[in-house]
mmCIF file of C-alpha atoms in Angstrom:
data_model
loop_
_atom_site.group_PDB
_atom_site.id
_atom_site.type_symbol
_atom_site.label_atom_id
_atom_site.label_comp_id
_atom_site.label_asym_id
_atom_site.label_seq_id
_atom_site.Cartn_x
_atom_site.Cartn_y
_atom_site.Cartn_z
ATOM 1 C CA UNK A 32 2.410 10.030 3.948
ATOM 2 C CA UNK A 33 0.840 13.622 4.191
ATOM 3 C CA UNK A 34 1.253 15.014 7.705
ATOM 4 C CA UNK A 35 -1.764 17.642 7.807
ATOM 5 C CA UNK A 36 -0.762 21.608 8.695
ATOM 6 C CA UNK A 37 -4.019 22.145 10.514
ATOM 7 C CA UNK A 38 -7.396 20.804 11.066
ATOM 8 C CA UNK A 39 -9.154 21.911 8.386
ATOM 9 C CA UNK A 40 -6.911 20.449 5.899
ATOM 10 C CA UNK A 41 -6.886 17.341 8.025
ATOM 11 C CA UNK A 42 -10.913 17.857 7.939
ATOM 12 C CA UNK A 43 -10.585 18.059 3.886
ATOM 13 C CA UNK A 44 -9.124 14.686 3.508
ATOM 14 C CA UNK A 45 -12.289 13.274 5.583
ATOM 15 C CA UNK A 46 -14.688 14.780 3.222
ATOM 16 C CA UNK A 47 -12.817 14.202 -0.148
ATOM 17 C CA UNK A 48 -11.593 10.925 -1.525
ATOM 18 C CA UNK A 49 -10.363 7.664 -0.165
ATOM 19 C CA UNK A 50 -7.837 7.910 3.056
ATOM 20 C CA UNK A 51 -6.381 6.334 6.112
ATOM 21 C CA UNK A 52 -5.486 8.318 9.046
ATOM 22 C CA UNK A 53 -3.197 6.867 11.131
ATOM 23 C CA UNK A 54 -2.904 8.417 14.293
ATOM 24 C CA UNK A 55 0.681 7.994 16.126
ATOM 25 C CA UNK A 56 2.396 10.324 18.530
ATOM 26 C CA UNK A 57 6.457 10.658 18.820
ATOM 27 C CA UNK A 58 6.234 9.732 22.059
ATOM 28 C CA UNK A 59 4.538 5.850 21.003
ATOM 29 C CA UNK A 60 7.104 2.833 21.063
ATOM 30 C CA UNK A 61 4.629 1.075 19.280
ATOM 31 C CA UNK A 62 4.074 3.629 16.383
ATOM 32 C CA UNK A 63 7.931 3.848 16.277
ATOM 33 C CA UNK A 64 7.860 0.501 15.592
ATOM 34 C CA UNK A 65 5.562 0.342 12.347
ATOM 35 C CA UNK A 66 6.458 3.542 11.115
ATOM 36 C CA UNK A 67 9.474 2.188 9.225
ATOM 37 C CA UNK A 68 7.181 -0.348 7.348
ATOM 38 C CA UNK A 69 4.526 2.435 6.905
ATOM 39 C CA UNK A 70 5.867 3.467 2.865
ATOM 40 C CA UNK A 71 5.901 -0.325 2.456
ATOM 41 C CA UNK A 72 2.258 -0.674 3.285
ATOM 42 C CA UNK A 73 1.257 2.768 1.529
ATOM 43 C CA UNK A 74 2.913 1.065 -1.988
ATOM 44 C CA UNK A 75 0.870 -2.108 -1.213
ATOM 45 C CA UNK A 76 -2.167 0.034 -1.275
ATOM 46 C CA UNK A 77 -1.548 2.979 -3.755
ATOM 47 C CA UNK A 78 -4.829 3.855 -4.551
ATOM 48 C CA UNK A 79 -5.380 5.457 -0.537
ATOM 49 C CA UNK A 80 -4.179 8.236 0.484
ATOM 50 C CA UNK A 81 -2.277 8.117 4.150
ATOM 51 C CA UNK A 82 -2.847 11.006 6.508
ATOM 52 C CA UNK A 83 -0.284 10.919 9.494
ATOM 53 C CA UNK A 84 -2.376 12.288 12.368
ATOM 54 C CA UNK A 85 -0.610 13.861 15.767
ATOM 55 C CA UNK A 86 -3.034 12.246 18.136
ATOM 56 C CA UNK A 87 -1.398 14.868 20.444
ATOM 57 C CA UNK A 88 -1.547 17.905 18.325
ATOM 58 C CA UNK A 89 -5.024 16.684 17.532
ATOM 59 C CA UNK A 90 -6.292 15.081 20.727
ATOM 60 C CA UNK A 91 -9.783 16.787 20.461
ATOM 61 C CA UNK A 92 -10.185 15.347 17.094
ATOM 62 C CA UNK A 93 -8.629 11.883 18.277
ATOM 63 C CA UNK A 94 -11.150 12.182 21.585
ATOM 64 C CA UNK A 95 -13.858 12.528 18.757
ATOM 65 C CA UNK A 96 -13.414 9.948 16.951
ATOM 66 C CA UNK A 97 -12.951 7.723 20.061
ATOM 67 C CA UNK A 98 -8.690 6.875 19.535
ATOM 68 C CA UNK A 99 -7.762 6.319 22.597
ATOM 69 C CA UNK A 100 -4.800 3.764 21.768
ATOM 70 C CA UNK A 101 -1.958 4.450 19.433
ATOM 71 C CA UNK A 102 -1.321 3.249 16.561
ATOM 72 C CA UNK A 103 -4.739 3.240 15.168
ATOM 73 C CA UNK A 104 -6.115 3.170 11.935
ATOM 74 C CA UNK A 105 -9.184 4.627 10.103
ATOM 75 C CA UNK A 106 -10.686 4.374 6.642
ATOM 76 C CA UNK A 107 -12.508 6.605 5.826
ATOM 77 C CA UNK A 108 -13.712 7.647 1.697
ATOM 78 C CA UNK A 109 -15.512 10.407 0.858
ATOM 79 C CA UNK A 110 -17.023 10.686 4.584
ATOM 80 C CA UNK A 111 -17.499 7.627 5.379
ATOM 81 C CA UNK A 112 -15.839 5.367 7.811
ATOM 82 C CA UNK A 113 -15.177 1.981 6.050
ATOM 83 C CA UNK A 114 -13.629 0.686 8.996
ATOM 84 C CA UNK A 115 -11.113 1.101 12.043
ATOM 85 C CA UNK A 116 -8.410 -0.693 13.660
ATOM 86 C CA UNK A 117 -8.379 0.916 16.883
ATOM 87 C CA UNK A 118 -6.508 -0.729 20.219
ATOM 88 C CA UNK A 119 -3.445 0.228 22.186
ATOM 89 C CA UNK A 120 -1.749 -2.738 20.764
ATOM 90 C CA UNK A 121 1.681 -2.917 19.014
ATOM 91 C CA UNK A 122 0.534 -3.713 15.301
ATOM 92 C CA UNK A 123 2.889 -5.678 12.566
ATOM 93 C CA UNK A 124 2.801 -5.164 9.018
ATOM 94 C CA UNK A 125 0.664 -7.893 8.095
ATOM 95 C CA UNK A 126 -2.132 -7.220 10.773
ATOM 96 C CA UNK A 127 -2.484 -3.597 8.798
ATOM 97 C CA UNK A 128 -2.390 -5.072 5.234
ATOM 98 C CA UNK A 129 -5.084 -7.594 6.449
ATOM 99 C CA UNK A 130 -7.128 -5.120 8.272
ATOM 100 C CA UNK A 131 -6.606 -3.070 4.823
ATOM 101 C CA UNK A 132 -7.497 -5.706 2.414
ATOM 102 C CA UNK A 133 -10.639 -6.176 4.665
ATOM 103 C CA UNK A 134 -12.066 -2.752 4.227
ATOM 104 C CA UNK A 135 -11.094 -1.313 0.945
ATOM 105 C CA UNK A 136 -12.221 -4.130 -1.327
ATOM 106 C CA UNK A 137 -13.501 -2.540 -4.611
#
């Protein structure tokens, strides 16, 4: 998982290549929850790069993008969004792998 320094690196990884940001705070029970399954689910899919985003260090960025429930998830390659799994909801492993498999078919 790369945790981003600043924005504009964070802002590099949008433009460049095939990512999912997944935006969590320390605060979030739920993200607490999936974060230990997290380098499980980044094996499963080795060919994306995950971007841990701060939805608090970055809340203007998370406003932006309209992530306003945590854990969320967005796809994004080379610019474009593929898709999103956005909601306030507690997620499990498999709902992420699914939502995954669902948007970054080759």
């Amino acid at each position: 998982m790369i945790i981003p320094e600043n924005l504009e690196e964070l802002a590099g990884y949008v433009e460049k290549g095939k990512n999912v940001f997944f935006f969590t705070a320390d605060w979030c029970g739920d993200c607490r929850f999936i974060k230990p399954q997290m380098p499980e689910i980044e094996q499963d899919f080795s060919d994306w790069r995950f971007i841990e985003v701060d939805r608090d260090k970055y809340i203007d960025l998370a406003a932006s993008w309209s992530i306003f429930g945590i854990p969320s998830f967005v796809v994004i390659e080379d610019g474009k969004e593929l898709g999103r799994l956005v909601n306030k909801n507690r997620k499990t492993k498999q709902e992420i792998e699914d939502f995954l498999k669902s948007v970054t078919v080759d």
